[in-house]
PDB file of C-alpha atoms in Angstrom:
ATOM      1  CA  UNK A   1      12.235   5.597   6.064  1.00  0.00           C
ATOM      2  CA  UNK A   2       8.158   5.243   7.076  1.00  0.00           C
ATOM      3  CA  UNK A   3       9.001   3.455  10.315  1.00  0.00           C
ATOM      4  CA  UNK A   4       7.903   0.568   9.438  1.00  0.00           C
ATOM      5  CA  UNK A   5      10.006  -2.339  10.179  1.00  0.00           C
ATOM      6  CA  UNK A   6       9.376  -5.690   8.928  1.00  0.00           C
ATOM      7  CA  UNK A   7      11.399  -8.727   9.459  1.00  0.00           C
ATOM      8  CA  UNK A   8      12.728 -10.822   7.427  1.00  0.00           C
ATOM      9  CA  UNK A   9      13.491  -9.658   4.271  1.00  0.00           C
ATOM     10  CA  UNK A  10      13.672 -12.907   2.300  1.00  0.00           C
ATOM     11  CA  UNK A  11      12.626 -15.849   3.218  1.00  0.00           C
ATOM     12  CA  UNK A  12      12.661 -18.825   0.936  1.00  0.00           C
ATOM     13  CA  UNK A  13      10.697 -22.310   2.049  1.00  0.00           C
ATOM     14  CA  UNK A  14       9.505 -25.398   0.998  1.00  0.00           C
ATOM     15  CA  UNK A  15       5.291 -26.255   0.251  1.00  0.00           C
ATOM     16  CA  UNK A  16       3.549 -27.671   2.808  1.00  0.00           C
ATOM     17  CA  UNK A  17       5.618 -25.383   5.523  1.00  0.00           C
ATOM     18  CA  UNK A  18       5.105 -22.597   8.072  1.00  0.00           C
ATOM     19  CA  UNK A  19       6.310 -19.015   7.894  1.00  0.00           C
ATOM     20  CA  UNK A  20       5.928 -15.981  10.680  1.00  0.00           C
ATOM     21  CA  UNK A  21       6.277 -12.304   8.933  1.00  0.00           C
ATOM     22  CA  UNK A  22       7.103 -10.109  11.908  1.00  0.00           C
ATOM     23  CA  UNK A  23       6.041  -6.019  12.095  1.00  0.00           C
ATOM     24  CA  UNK A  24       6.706  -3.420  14.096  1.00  0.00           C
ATOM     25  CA  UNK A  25       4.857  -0.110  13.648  1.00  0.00           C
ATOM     26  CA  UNK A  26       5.670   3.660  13.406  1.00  0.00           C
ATOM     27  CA  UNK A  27       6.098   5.017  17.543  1.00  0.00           C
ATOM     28  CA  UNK A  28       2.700   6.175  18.228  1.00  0.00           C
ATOM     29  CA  UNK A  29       0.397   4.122  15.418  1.00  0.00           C
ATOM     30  CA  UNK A  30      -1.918   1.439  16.875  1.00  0.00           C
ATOM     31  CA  UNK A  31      -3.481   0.047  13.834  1.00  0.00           C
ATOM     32  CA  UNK A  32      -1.421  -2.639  11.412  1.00  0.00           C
ATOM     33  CA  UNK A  33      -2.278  -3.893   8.187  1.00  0.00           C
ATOM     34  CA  UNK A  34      -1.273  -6.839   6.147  1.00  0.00           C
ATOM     35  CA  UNK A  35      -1.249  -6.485   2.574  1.00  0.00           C
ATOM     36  CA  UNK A  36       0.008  -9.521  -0.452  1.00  0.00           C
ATOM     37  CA  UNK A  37       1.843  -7.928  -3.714  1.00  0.00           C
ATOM     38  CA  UNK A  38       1.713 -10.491  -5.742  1.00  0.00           C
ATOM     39  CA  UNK A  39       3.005  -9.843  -9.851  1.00  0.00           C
ATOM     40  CA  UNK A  40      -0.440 -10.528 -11.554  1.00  0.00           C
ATOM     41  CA  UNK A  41      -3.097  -9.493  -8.267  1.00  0.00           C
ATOM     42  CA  UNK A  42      -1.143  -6.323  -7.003  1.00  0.00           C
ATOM     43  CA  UNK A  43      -1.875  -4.858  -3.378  1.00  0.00           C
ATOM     44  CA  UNK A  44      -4.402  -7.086  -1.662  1.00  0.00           C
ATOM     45  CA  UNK A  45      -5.279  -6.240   1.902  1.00  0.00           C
ATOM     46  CA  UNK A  46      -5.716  -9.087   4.156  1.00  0.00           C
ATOM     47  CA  UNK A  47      -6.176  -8.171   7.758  1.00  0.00           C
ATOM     48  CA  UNK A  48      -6.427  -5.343  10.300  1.00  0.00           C
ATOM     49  CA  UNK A  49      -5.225  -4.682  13.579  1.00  0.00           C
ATOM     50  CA  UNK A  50      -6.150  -2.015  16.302  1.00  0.00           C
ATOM     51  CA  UNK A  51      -4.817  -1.768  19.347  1.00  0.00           C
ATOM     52  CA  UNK A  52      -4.438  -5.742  19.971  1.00  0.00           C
ATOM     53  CA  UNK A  53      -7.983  -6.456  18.142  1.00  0.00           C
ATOM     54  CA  UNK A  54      -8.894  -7.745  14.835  1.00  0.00           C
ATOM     55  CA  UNK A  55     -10.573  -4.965  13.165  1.00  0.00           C
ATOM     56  CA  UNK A  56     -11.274  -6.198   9.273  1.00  0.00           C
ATOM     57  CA  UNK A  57     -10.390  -8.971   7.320  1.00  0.00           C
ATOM     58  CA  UNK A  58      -9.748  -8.958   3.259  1.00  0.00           C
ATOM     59  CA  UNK A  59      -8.782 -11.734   0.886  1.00  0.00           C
ATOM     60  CA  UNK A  60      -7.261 -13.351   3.927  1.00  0.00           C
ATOM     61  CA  UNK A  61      -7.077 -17.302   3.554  1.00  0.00           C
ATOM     62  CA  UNK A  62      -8.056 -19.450   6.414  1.00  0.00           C
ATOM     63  CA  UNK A  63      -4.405 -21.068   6.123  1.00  0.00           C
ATOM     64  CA  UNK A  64      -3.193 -17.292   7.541  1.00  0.00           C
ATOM     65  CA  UNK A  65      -3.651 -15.824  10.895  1.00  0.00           C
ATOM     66  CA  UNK A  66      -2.057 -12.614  12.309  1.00  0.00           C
ATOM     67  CA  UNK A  67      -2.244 -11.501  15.548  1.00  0.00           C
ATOM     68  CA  UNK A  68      -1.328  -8.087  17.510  1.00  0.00           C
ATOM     69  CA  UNK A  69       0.785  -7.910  20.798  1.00  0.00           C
ATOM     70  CA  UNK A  70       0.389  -5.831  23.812  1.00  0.00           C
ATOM     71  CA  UNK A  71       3.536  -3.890  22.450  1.00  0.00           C
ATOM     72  CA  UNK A  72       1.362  -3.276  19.103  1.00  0.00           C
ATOM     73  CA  UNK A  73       3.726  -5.546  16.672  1.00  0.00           C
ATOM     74  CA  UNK A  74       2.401  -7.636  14.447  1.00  0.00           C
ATOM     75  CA  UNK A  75       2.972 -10.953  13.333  1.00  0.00           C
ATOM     76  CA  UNK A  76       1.433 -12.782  10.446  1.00  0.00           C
ATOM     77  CA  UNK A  77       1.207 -17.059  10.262  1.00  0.00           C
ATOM     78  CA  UNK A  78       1.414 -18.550   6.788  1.00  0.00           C
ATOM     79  CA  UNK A  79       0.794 -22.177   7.070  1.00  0.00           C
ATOM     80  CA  UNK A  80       0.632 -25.160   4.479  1.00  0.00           C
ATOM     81  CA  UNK A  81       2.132 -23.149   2.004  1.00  0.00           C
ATOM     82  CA  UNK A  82       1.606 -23.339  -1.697  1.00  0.00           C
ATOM     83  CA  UNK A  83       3.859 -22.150  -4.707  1.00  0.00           C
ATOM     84  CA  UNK A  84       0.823 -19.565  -5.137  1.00  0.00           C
ATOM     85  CA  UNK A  85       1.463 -17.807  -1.932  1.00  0.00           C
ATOM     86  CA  UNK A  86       5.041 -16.348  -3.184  1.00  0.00           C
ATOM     87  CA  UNK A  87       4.499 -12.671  -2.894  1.00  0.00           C
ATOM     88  CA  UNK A  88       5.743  -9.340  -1.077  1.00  0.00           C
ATOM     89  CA  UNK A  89       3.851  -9.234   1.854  1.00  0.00           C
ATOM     90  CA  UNK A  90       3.782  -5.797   3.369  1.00  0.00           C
ATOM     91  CA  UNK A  91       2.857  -4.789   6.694  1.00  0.00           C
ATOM     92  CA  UNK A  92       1.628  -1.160   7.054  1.00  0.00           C
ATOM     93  CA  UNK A  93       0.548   0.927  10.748  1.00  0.00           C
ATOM     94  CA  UNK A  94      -1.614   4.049  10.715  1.00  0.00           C
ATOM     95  CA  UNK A  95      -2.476   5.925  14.010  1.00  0.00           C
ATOM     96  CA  UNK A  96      -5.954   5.015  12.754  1.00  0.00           C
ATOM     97  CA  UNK A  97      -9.003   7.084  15.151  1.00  0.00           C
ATOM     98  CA  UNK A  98     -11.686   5.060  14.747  1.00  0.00           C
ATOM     99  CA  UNK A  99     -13.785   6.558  11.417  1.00  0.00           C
ATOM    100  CA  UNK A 100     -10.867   8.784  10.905  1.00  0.00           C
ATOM    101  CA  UNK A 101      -8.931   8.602   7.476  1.00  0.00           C
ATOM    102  CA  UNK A 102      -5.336   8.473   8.377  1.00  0.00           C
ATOM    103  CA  UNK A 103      -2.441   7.566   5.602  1.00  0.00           C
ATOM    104  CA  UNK A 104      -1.000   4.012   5.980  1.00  0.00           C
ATOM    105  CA  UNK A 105       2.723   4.111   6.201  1.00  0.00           C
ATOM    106  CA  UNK A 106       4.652   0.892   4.551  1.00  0.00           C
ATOM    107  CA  UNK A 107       7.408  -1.120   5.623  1.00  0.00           C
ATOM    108  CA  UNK A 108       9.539  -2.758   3.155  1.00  0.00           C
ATOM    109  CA  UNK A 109       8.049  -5.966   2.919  1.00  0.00           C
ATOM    110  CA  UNK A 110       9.034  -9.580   3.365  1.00  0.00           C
ATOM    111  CA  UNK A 111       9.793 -11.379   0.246  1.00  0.00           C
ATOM    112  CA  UNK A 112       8.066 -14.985   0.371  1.00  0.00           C
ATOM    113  CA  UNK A 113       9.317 -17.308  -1.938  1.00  0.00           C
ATOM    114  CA  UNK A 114       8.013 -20.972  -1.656  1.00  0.00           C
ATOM    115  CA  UNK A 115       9.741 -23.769  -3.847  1.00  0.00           C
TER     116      UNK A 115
ATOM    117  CA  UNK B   1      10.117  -2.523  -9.809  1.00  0.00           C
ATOM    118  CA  UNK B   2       8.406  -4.978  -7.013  1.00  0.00           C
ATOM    119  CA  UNK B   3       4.950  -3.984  -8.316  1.00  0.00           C
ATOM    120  CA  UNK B   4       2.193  -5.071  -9.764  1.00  0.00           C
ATOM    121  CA  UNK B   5       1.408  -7.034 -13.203  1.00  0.00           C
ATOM    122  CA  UNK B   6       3.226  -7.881 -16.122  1.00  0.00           C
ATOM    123  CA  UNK B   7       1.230  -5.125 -17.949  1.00  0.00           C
ATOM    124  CA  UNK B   8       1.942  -1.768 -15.456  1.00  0.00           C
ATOM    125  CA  UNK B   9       0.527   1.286 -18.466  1.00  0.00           C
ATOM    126  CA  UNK B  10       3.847   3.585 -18.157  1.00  0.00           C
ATOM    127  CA  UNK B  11       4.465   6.906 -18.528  1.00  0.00           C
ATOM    128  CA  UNK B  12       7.834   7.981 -19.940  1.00  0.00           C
ATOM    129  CA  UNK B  13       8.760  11.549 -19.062  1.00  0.00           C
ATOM    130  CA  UNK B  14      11.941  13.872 -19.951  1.00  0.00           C
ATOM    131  CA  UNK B  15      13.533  15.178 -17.237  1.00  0.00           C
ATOM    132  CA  UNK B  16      12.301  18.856 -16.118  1.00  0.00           C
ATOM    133  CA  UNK B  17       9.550  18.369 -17.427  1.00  0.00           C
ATOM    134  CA  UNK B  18       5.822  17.970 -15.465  1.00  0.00           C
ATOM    135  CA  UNK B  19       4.480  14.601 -15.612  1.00  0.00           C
ATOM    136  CA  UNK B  20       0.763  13.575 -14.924  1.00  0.00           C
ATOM    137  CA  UNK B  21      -0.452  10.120 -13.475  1.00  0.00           C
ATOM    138  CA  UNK B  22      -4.579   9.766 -14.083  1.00  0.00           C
ATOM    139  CA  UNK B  23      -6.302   7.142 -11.821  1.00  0.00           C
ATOM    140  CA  UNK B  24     -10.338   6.487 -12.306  1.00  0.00           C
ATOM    141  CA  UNK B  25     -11.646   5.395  -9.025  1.00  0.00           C
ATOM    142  CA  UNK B  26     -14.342   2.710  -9.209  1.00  0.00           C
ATOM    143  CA  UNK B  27     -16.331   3.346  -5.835  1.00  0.00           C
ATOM    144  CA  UNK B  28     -18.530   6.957  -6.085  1.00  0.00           C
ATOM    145  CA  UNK B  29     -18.985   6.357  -1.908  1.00  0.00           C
ATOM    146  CA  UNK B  30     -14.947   6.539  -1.407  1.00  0.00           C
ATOM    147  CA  UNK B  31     -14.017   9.868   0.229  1.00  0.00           C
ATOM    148  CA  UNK B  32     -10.539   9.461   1.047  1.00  0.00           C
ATOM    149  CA  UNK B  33      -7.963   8.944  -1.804  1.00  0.00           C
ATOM    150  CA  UNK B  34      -3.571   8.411  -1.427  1.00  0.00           C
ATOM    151  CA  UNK B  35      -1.340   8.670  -3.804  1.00  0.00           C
ATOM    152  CA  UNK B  36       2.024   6.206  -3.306  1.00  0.00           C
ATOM    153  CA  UNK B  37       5.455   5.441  -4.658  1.00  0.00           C
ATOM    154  CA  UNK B  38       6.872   2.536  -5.184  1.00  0.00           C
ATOM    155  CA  UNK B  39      10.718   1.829  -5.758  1.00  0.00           C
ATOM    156  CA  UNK B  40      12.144  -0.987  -6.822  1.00  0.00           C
ATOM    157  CA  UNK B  41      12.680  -3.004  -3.194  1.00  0.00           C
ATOM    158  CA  UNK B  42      10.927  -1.039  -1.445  1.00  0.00           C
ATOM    159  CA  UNK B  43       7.332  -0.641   0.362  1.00  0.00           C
ATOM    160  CA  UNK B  44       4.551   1.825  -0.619  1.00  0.00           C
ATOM    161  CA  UNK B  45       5.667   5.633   0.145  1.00  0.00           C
ATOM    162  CA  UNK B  46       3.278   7.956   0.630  1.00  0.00           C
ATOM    163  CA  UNK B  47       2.886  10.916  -1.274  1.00  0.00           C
ATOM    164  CA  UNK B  48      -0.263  12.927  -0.301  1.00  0.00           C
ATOM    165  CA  UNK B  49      -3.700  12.598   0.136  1.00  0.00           C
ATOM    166  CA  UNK B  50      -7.131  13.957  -0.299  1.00  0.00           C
ATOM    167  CA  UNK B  51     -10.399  14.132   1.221  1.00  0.00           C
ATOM    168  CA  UNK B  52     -13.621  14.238  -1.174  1.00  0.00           C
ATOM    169  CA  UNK B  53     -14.532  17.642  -0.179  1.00  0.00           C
ATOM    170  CA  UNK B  54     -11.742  18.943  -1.706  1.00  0.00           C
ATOM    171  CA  UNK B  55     -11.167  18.876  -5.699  1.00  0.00           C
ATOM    172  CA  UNK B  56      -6.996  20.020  -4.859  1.00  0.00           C
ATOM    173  CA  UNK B  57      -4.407  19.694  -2.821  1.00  0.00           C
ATOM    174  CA  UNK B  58      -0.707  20.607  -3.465  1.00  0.00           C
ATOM    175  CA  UNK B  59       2.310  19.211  -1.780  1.00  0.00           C
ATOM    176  CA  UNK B  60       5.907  20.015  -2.356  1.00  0.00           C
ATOM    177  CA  UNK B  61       5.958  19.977  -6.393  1.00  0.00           C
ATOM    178  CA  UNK B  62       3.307  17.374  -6.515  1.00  0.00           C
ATOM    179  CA  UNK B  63      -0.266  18.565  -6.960  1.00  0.00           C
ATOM    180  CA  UNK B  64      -3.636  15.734  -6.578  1.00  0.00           C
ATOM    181  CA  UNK B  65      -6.668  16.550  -8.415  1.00  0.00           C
ATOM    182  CA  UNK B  66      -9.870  15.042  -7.770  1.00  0.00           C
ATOM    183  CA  UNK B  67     -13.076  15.233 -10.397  1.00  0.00           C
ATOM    184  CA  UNK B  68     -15.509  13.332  -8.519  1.00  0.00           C
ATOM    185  CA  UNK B  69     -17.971  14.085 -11.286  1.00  0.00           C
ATOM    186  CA  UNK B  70     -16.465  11.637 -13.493  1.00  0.00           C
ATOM    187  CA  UNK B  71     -14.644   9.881 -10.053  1.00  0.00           C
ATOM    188  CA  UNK B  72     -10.930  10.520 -11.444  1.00  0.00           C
ATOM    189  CA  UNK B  73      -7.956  11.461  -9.532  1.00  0.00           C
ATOM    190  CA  UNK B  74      -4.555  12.825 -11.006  1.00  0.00           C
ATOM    191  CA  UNK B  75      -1.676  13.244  -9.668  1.00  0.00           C
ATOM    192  CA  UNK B  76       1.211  16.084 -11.279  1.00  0.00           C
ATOM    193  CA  UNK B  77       4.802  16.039 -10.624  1.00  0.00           C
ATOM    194  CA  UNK B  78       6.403  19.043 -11.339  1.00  0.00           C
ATOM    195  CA  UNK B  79      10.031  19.338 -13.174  1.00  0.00           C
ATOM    196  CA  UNK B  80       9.971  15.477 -13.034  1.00  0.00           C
ATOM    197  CA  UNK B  81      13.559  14.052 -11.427  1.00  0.00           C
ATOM    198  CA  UNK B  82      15.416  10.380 -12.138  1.00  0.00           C
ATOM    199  CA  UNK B  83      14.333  10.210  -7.878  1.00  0.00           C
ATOM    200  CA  UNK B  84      11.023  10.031  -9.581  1.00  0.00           C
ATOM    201  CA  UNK B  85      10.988   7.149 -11.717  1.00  0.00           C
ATOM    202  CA  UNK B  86       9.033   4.200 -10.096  1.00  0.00           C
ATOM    203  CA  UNK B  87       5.742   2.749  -9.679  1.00  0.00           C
ATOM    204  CA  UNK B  88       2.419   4.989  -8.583  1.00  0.00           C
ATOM    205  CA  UNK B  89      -0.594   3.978  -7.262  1.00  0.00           C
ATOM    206  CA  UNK B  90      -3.778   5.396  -6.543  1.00  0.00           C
ATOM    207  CA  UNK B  91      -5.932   4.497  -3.067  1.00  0.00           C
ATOM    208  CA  UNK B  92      -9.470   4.813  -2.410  1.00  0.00           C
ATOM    209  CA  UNK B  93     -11.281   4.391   0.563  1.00  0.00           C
ATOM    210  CA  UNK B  94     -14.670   3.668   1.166  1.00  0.00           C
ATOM    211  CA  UNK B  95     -15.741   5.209   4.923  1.00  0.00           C
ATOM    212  CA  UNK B  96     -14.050   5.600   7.698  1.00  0.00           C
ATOM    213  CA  UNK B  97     -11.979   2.384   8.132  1.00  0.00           C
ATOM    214  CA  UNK B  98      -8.492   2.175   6.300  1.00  0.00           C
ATOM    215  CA  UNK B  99      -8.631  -1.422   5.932  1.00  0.00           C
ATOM    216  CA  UNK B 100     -11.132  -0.546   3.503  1.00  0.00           C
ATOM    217  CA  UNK B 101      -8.157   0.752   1.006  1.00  0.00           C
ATOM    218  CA  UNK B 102      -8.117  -0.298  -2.194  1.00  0.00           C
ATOM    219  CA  UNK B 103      -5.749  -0.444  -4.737  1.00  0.00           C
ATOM    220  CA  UNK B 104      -5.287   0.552  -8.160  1.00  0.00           C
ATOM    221  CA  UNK B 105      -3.029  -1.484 -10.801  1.00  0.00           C
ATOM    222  CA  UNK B 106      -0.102   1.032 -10.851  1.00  0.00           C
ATOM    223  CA  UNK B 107       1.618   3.642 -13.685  1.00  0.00           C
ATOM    224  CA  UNK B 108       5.244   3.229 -14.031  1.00  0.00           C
ATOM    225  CA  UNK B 109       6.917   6.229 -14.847  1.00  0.00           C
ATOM    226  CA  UNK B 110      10.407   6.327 -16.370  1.00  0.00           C
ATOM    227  CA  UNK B 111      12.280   9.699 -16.272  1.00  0.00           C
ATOM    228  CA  UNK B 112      14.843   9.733 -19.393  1.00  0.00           C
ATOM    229  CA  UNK B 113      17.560  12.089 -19.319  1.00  0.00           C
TER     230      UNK B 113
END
């Protein structure tokens, strides 16, 4: 178990609709990252967090937003939603020193599936 | 698995035996490289990582290597378990920021009895 926890596990919606992935991170990590598995683009990063501020942005479209609470979860907005967006979308924390390489630890993901 | 592609290269080992996963890295500025797992269902798991001013580092019965000559990490399992079979990835970063990680395409390895 990374410590990770991401909520829900499955959601299934319509096009056109709006989804909010929700993360907590590991005790103790103040940095959160998105990241879209997706069967034919694999483990795209879209968005970092530290400490309640945006830090980086990936492949992030402008129909997504995340944003970090004062508690340090996470939660990520998927609006207007297209067949194209089904993925796993994964949240992952880090403790994250600025300029310091630190391992991101995974949650198991929230399954997107949009009909 | 959950993972990535229609076309995942795989690696089919007998158990006991060592297996080796081979990554090429595409960035010669990276200086921070993961290995992960991937199960079926689940999230990324790390395994271990390395820092570019090292060329090995061992964990318990895996072992990285990184060549940085010809920018290509491995990664050796030793006496390769069922526990083992699932998706691996390779992660380079490029300075100090994480959200710099990138991704490789994954090696599935299958442990046959």
């Amino acid at each position: 178990d990374s410590g990770v926890t991401q909520t829900p596990k499955h959601l299934i919606t319509a096009t056109g609709q709006r989804v909010t992935l929700r993360c907590s991170p590991r005790s103790g990590d103040l940095s959160v990252y998105w990241y879209q598995q997706s069967l034919d683009q694999g483990l795209q990063f879209l968005i970092q967090y530290y400490n309640g501020e945006e830090r980086a942005k990936g492949n992030i479209l402008e129909r997504f937003s995340a944003q970090q609470f004062p508690d340090l979860h996470s939660e990520l907005n998927l609006s207007s939603l297209e067949l194209g967006d089904s993925a796993l979308y994964f949240c992952a924390s880090s403790v994250m020193a600025v300029r310091a390489n630190s391992p991101l630890h995974f949650g198991n993901g929230t399954r997107l599936t949009v009909t | 698995g959950e993972s990535v592609g229609l076309h995942l290269p795989t690696l089919s080992v007998q158990e006991g035996d060592n297996s080796i996963i081979n990554c090429a890295y595409s960035n010669s500025a990276s200086d921070y490289f993961i290995w992960y797992k991937q199960e079926s269902g689940k999230g990324p798991q790390f395994i271990i990582d390395i820092r570019s001013n090292m060329d090995k580092r061992q964990g318990q019965r895996v072992t990285v290597l990184l060549n940085k000559t010809v920018k290509h990490l491995s990664l050796q399992i030793a006496a390769t378990q069922p526990g083992d079979s699932a998706v691996y990835f390779c992660a380079e970063n490029k300075g100090g920021t994480a959200s710099k990680l990138t991704f490789g395409t994954g090696t599935r390895l299958q442990v046959t009895l």
